[in-house]
Coordinates of C-alpha atoms and ligand atoms in Angstrom, one line a residue:
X1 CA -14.9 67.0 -7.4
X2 CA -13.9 63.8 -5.8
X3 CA -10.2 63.2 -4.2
X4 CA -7.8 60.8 -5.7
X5 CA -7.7 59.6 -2.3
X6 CA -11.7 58.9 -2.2
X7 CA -11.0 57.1 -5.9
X8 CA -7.9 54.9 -5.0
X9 CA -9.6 53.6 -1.8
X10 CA -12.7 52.8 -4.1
X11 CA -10.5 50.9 -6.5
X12 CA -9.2 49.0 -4.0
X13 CA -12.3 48.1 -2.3
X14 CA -13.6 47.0 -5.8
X15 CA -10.3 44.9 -5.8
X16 CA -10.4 43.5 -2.9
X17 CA -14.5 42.7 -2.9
X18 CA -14.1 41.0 -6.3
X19 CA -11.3 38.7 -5.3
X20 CA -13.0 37.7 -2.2
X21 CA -15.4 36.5 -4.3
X22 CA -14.2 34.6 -6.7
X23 CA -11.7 33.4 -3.9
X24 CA -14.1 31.4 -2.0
X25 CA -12.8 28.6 0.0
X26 CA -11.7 25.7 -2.2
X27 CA -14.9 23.4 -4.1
X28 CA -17.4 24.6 -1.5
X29 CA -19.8 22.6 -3.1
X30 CA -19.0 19.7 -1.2
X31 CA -19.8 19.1 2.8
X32 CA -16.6 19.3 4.9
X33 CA -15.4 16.4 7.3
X34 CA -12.7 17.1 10.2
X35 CA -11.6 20.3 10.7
X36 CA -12.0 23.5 7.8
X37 CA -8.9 24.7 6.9
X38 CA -10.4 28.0 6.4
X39 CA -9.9 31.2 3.9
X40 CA -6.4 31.3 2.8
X41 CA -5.8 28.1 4.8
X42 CA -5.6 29.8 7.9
X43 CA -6.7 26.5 10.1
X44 CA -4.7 24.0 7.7
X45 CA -2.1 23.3 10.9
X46 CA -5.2 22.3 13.4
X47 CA -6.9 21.3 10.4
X48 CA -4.0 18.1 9.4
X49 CA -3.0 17.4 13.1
X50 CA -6.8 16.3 13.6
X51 CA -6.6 14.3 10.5
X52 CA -3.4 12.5 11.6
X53 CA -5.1 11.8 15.3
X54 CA -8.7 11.4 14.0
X55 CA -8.5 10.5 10.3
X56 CA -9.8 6.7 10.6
X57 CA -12.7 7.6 13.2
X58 CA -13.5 10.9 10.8
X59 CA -13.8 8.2 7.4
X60 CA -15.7 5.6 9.7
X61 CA -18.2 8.3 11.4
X62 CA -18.4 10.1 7.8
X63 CA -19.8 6.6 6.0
X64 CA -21.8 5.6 9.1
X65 CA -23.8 8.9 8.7
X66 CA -24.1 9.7 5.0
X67 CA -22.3 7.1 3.3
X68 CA -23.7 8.3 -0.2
X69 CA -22.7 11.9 -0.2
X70 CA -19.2 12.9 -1.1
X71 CA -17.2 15.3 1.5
X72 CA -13.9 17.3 1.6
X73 CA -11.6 16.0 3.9
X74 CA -8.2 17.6 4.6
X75 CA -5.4 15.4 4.8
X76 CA -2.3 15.9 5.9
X77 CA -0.9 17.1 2.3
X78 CA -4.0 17.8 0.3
X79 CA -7.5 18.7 0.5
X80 CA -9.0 15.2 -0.5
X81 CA -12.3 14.6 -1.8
X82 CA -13.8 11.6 -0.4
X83 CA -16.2 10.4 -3.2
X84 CA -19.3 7.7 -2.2
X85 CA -18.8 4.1 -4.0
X86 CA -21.4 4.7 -6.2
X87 CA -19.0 6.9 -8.5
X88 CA -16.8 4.2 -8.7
X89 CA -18.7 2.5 -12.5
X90 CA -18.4 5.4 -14.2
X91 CA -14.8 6.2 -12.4
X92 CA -13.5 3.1 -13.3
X93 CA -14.5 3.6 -17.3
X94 CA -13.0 7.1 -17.5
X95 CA -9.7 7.2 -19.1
X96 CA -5.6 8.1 -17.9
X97 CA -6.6 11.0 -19.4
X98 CA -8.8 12.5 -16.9
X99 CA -7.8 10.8 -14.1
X100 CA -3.9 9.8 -12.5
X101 CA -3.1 7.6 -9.9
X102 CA 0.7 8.0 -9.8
X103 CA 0.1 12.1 -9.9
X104 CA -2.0 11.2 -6.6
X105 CA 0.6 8.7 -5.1
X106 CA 3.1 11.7 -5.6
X107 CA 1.1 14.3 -4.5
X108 CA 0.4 12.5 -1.1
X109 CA 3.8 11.9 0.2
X110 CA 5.3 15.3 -1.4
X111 CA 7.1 13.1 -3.9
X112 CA 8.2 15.8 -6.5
X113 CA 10.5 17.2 -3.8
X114 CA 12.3 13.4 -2.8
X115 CA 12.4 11.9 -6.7
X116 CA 9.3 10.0 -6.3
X117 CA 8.1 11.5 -9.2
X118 CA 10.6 9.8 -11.5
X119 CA 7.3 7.0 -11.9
X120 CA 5.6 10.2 -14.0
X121 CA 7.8 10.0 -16.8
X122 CA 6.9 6.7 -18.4
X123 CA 5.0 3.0 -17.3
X124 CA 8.0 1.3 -17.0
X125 CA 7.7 0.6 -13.5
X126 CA 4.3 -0.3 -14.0
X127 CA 4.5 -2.9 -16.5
X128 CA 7.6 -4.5 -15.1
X129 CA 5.7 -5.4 -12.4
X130 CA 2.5 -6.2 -14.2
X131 CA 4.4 -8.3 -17.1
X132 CA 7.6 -9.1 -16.2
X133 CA 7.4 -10.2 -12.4
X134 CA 3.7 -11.7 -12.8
X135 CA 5.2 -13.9 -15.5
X136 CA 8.1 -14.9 -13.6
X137 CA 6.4 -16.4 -11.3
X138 CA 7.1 -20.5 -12.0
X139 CA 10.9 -19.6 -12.2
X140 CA 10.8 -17.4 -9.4
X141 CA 8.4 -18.5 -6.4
X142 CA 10.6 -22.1 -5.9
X143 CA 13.6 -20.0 -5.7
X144 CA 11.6 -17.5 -3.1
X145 CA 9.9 -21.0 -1.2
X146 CA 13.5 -22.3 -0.6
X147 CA 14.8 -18.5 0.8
X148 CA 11.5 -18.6 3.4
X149 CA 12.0 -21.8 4.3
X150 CA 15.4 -20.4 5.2
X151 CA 15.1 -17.5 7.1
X152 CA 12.5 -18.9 9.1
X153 CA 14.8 -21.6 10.2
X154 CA 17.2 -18.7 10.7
X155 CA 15.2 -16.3 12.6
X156 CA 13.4 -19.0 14.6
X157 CA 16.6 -21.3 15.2
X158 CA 15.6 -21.3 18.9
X159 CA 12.6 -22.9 18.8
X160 CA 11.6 -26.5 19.5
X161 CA 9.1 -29.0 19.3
X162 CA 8.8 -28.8 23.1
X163 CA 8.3 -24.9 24.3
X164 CA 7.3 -22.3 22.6
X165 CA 9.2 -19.2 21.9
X166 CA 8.1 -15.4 22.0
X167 CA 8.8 -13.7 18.7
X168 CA 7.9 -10.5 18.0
X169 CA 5.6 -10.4 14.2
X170 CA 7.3 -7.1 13.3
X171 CA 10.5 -8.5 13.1
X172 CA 10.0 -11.6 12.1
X173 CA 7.8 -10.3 9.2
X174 CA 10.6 -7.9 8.1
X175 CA 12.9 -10.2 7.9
X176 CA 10.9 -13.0 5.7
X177 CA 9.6 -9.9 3.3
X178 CA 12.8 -7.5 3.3
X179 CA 14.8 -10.6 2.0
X180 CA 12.5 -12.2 0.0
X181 CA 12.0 -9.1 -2.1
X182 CA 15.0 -8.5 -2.2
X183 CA 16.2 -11.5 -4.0
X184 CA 12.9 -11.1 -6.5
X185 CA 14.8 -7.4 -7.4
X186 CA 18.2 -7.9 -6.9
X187 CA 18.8 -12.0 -7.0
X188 CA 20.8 -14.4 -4.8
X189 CA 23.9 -12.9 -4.6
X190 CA 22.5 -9.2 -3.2
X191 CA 19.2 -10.2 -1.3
X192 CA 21.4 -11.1 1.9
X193 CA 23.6 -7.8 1.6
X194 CA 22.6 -5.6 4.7
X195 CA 24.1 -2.4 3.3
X196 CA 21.7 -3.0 0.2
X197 CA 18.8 -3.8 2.7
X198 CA 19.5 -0.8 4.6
X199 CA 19.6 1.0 1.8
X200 CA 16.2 0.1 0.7
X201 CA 14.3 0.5 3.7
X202 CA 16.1 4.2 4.3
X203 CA 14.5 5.2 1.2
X204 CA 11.0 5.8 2.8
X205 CA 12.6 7.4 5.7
X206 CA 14.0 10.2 3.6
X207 CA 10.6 10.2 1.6
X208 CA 8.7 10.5 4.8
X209 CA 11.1 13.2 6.1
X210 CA 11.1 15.3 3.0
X211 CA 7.4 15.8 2.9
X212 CA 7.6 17.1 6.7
X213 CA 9.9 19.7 6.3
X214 CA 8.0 20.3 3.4
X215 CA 4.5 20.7 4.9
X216 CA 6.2 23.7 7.0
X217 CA 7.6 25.5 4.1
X218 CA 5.1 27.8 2.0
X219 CA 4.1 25.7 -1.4
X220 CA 5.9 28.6 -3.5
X221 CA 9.2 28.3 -1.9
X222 CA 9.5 25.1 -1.8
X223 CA 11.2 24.0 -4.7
X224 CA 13.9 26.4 -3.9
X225 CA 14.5 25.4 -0.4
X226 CA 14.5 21.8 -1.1
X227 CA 18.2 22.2 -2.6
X228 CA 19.4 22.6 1.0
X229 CA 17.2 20.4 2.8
X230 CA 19.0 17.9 5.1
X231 CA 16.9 15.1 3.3
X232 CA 18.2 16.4 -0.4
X233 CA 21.4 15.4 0.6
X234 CA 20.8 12.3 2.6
X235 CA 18.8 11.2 -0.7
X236 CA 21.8 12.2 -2.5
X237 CA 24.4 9.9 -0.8
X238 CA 21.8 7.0 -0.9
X239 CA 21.3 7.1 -4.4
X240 CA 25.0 6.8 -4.7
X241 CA 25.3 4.3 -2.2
X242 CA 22.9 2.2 -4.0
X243 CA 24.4 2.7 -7.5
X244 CA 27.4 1.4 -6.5
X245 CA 26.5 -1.6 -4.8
X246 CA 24.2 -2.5 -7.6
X247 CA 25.7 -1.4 -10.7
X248 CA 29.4 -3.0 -10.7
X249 CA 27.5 -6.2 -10.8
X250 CA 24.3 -5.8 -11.9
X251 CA 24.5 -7.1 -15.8
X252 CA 26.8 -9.9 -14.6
X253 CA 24.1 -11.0 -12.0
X254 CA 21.7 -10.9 -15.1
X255 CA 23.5 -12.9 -16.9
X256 CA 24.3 -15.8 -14.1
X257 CA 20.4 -15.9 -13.4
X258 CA 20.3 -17.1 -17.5
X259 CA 18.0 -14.5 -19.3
X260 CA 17.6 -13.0 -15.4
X261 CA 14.4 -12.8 -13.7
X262 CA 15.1 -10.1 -10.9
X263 CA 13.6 -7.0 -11.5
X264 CA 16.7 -5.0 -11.8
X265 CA 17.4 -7.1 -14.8
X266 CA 13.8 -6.3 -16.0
X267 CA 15.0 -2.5 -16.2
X268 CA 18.2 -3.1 -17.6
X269 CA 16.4 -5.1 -20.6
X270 CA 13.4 -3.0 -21.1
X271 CA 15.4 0.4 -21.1
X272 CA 16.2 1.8 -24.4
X273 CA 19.3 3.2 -23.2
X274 CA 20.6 2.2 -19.3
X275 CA 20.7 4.7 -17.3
X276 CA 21.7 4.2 -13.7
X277 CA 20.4 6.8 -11.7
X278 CA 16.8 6.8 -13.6
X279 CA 17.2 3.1 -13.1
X280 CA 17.8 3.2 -9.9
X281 CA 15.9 6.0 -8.7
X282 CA 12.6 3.8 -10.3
X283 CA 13.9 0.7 -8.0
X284 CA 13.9 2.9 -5.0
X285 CA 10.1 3.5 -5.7
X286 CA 8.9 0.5 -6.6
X287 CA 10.6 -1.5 -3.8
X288 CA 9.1 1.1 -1.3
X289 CA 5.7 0.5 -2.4
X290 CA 6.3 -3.2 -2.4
X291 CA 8.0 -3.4 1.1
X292 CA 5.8 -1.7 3.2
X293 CA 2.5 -3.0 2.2
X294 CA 3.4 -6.8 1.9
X295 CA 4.5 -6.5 5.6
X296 CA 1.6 -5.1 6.9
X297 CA -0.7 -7.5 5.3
X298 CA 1.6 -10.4 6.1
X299 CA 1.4 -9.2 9.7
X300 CA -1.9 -8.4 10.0
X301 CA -2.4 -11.8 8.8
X302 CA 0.3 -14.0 11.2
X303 CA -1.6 -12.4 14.0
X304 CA -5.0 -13.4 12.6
X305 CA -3.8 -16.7 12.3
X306 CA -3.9 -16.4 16.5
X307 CA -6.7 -15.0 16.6
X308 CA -8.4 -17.3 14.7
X309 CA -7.4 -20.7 15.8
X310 CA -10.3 -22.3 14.5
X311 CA -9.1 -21.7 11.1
X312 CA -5.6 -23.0 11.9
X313 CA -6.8 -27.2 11.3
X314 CA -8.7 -26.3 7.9
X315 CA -5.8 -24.3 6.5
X316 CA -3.1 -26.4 7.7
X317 CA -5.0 -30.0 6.0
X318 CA -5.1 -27.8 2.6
X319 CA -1.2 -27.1 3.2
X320 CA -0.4 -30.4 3.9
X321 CA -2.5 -31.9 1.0
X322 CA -0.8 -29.3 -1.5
X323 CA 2.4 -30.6 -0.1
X324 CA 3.2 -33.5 2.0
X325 CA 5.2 -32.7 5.4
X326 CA 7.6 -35.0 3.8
X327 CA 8.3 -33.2 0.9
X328 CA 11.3 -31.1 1.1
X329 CA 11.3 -29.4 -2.6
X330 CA 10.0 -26.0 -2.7
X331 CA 6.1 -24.8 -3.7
X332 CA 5.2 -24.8 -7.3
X333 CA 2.9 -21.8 -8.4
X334 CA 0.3 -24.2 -9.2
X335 CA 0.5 -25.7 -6.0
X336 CA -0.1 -22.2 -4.3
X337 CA -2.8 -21.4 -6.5
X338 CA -4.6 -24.6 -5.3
X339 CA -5.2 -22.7 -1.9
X340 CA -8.2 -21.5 -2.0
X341 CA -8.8 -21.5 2.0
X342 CA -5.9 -19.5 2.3
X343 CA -6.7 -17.2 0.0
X344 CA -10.2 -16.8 1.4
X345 CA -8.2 -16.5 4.7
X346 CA -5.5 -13.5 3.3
X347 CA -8.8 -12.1 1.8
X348 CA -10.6 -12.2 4.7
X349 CA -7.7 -10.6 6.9
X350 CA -7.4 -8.1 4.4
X351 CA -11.1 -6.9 4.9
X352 CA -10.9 -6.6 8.5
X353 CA -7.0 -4.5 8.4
X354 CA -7.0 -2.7 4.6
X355 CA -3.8 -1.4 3.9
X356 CA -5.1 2.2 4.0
X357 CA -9.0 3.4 5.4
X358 CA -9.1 5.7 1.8
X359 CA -8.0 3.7 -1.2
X360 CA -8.6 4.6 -4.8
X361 CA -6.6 7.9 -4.7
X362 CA -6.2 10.1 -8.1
X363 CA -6.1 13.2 -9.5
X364 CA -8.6 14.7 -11.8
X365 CA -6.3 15.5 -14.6
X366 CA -9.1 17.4 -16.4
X367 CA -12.3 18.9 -15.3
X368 CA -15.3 16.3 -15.7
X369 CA -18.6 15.2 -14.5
X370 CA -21.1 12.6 -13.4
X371 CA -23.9 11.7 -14.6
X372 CA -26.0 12.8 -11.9
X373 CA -24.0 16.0 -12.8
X374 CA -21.2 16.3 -10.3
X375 CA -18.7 18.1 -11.2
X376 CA -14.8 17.3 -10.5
X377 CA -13.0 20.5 -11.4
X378 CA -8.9 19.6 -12.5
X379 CA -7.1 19.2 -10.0
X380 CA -9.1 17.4 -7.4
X381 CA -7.2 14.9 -5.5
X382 CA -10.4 12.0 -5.2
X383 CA -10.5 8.6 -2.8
X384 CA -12.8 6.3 -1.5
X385 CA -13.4 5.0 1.8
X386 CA -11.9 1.9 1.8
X387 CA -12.6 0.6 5.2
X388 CA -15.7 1.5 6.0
X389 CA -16.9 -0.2 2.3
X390 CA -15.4 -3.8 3.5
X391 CA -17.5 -3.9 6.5
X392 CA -20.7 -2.8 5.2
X393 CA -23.7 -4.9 5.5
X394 CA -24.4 -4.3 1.8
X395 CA -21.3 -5.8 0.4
X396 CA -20.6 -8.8 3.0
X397 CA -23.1 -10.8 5.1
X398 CA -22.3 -10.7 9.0
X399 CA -19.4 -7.9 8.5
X400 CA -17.8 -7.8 11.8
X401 CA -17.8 -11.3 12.0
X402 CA -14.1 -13.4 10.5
X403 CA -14.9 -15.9 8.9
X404 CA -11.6 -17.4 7.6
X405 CA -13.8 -19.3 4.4
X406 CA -16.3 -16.9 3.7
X407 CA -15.3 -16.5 0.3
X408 CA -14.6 -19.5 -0.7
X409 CA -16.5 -21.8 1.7
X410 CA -15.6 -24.2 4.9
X411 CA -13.6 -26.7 2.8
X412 CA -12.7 -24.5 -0.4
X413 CA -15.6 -26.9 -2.4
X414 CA -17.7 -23.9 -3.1
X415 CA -14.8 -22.3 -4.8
X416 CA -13.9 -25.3 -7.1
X417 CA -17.6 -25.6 -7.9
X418 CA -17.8 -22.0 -8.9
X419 CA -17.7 -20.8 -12.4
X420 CA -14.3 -19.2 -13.5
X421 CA -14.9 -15.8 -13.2
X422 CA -16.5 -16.6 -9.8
X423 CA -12.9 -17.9 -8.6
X424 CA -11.3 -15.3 -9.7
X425 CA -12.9 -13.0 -7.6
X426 CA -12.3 -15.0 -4.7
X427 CA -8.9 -15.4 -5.1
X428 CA -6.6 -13.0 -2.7
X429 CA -6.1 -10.5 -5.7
X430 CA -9.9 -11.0 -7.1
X431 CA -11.9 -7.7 -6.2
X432 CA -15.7 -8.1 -5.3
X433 CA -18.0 -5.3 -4.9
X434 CA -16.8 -3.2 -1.5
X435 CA -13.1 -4.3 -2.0
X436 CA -10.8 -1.3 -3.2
X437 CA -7.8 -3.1 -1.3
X438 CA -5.8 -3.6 -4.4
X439 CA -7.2 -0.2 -6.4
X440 CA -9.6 -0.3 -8.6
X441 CA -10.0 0.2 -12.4
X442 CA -7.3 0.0 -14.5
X443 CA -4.3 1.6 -12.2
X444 CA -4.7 -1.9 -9.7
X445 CA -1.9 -2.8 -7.8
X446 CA 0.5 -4.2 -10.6
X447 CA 2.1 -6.5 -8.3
X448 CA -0.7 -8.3 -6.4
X449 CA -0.4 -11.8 -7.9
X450 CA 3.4 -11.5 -6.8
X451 CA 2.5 -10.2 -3.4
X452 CA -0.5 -12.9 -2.8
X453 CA 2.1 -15.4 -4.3
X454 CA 5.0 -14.7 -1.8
X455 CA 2.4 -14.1 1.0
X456 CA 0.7 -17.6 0.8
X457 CA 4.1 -19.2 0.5
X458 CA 5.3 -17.7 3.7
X459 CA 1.8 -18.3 5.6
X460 CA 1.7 -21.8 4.1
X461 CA 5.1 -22.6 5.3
X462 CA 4.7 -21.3 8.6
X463 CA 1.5 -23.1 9.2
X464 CA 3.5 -26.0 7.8
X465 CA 7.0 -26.4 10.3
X466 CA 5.2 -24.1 13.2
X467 CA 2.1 -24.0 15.8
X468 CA 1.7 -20.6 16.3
X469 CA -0.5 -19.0 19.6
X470 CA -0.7 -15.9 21.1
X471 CA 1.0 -15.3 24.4
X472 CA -0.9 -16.7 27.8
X473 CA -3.8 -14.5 28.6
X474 CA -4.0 -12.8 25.3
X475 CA -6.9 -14.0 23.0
X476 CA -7.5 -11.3 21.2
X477 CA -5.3 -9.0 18.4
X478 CA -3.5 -6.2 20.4
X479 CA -4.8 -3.0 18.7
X480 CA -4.0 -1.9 15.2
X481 CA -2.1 1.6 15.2
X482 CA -3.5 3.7 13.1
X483 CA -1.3 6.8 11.8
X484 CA -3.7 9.0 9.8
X485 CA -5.4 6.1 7.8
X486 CA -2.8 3.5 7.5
X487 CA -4.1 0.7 9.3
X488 CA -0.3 -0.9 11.0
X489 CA -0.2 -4.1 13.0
X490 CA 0.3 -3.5 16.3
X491 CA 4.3 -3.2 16.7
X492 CA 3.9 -4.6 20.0
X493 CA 2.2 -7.7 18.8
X494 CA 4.3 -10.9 20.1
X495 CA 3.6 -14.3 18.7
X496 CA 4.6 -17.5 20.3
X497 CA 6.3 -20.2 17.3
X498 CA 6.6 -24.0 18.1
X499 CA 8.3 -26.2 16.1
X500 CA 5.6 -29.0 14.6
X501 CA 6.4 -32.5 16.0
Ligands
HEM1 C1 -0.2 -6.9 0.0 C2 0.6 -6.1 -0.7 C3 0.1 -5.0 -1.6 C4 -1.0 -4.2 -1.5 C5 -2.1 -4.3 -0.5 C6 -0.9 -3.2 -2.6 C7 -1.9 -2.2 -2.8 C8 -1.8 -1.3 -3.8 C9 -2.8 -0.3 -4.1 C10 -4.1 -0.1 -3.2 C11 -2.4 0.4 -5.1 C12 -3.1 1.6 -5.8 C13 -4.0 1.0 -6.9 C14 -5.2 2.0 -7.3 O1 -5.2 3.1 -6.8 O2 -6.0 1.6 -8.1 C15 -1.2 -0.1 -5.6 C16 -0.4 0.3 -6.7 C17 0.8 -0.2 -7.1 N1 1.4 -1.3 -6.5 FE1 0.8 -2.4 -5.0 N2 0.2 -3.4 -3.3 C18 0.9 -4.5 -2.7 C19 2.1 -5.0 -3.2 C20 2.8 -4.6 -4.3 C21 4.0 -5.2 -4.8 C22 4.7 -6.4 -4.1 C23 4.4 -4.5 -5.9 C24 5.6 -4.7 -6.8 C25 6.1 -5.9 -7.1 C26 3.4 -3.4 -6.1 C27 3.5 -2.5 -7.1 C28 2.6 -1.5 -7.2 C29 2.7 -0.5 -8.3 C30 3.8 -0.3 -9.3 C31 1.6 0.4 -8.2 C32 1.2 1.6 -9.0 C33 1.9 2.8 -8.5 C34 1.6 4.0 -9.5 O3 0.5 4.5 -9.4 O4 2.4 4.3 -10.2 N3 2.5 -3.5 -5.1 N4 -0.8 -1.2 -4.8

């Protein structure tokens, strides 16, 4: 007769064999890129510290090599799947259903644990900016021309029309977008309130802080250590902080502004029943995805303007013939749609620095498959690679070459000629086959005919009152930085302004 011993230590070895195997690592269908985070995620610390040094090189080698298989990458939150572009006709047809972007914005920056989630419960935030701020466009971007036009005069009041003076594009940048959005969400009487535009840019700080101390703390015991976080009370105090500066005024500002076209006034109306903090907490996320991807691209696209001069005489003829130096009034919306060279231009910056080397991200809500039988078990956080898709010879002719009119030829004629839907695509916020800047499919960035809008305005100006250079020696961009696969000016980056005789 056996022991009991002999049969517990069986039992356990049957235990322990059988949940080996059906423990394998996660999808190990798919090649790995970067480093394996191993069984049980033994390696995930090496594993996300390589992808925050290496991440851009690892997407750029990855597409170089095998550009049509699809890979596993681990990122600094999740285990991404990094799917080839040829998925992206039959992604782009499947429905909310099976696929979620805003689960996958969440996810990525840890977002249950800092109130991002608040965009999960409903569209609102969506539409507002799809509908609402899209359509308030004519009202709004002659109001936003005049506020550029001051703030540059503000932030450049040393300059001349004799020297040039050294300014550097970060802050200049922050300045012109930081305000300017701020009067689209908040209106006149708020968008020059520093407390408010502290406010605003502090959010992503405690976002970004959050997810760190959460990337230390085992998933399971995170949501009860996130009560006594440092960040959960910082976010606290900010939420309050930005209640009361907004609220005490907010429906009176609607009012003034006559049926109000700020965004905050776009809540307040399209709410069933107004409640501040959801209200507010929904600003808080919006606004962050707003700020910090208008400044990059407006940087990344001041400092092409550098270094690029040769495109400087084209776009400043098509400025000047949308609006005489001698007019004073502020740019119409169909005056700024009339600039198809700088739209080609913003189009063309935008290809060589994407706002992120992945784009595309969502999670599979549901189990499904390709047809070349694929399968994307629930669950799988997807993207694309972004970066490597805008410079490949397939998509664009001559990739690594700038070519300030290439989509809309040298004098914008082409683009005039072309048929409608040919326009369209090469407007700033038209995508064309390889360009996943703006999303893709039916989550798109909502707000991209307001951020092409306020972009041309402030480029168009700029070209307008300023001749802009480098500093002596320099002909060529300083570096981008990249952090992970965010694709940042460099903060170094100093551009000299002249005033235009
Ligand atoms: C140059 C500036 C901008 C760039 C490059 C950009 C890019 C993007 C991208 C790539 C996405 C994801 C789309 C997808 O996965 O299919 C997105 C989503 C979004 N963007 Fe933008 N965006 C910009 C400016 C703005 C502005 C100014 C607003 C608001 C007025 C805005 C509001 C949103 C919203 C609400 C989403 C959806 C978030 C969600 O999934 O819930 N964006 N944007």
């Amino acid at each position: 007769m056996q022991s009991p011993w002999y049969n517990q230590l069986l039992a356990i070895t049957v235990v322990v064999t059988i949940a080996v195997a059906l423990w394998p690592p996660k999808k190990k269908a798919f090649r790995r890129r970067g480093i394996d985070p191993g069984y049980w995620n033994l390696k995930v610390w090496p594993a996300r510290i390589w992808f925050l040094i290496k991440g851009h090189d690892i997407v750029e080698q990855a597409y170089l090599q095998e550009k049509d298989a699809p890979y596993l990458l681990q990122s600094l939150n999740e285990d991404a799947l990094v799917l080839p572009p040829r998925y992206l006709p039959e992604l782009r047809m499947l429905p909310s259903s099976k696929l979620s972007a805003s689960l996958a914005l969440v996810t990525s920056v840890l977002g249950q644990h800092s109130g991002v989630d608040i965009i999960l419960k409903d569209r609102q935030h969506y539409d507002i900016a799809r509908v609402q701020v899209t359509k308030s466009l004519p009202t709004l971007l002659p109001i936003l021309s005049r506020k550029v036009d001051s703030i540059l005069s503000e932030e450049l009041s040393g300059c001349s029309t004799s020297d040039f003076t050294p300014v550097k594009v970060k802050n200049i940048v922050s300045a012109l977008v930081l305000r300017t959005t701020l009067l689209t969400f908040f209106g006149p009487e708020l968008c020059d309130n520093t407390e408010l535009q502290w406010v605003m840019e502090e959010f992503t700080n405690i976002v970004r802080d959050m997810a760190i101390f959460m990337l230390f703390i085992p998933k399971f015991l995170r949501p009860s250590m996130q009560p006594f976080l440092p960040p959960t009370a910082r976010m606290k105090r900010l939420h309050a902080q930005a209640r009361t500066i907004l609220f005490p005024t907010a429906w009176n500002l609607s009012k003034k502004a006559g049926g109000g076209d700020t965004v905050i006034n776009h809540f307040l109306t399209t709410s069933e029943a107004v409640d501040e903090k959801e209200i507010v907490a929904k600003l808080f996320v919006l606004m962050a995805g707003a700020l910090h991807t208008t400044k990059m691209s407006t940087g990344h696209a001041l400092i092409d303007l550098c270094a690029s001069p040769e495109c400087v005489p084209g776009l400043k003829t098509e400025a000047l013939r949308e609006h005489p130096m001698h007019e004073d009034s502020p740019w119409q919306v169909e005056e700024v749609n009339r600039l198809k060279l700088l739209d080609s231009f913003l189009k063309e910056s935008q290809r060589f620095n994407p706002p992120n080397y992945l784009s595309f991200d969502r999670i599979a809500t549901a189990t499904f498959a390709f047809q070349d039988g694929t399968v994307i078990p629930e669950g799988t956080f997807i993207s694309m690679p972004a970066g490597p898709m805008a410079m490949d010879p397939e998509n664009y002719h001559d990739p690594q070459k700038f070519e300030a009119s290439r989509f809309c030829g040298t004098d914008g004629s082409a683009a005039a000629a072309a048929t409608e839907k040919l326009q369209r695509t090469h407007e700033f916020v038209g995508t064309e086959s390889g360009n996943i800047h703006w999303g893709h499919g039916r989550f798109t960035c909502p707000g991209r005919w307001y951020a092409s809008a306020i972009m041309k305005v402030i480029i168009a100006q700029i070209i307008r009152r300023y001749d802009v250079k480098f500093p002596k020696g320099q002909e060529e961009r300083l570096p981008n930085v990249y952090l992970d696969l965010i694709v940042e000016p460099n903060p170094k980056q100093v551009v000299l302004f002249r005033v235009r005789e």
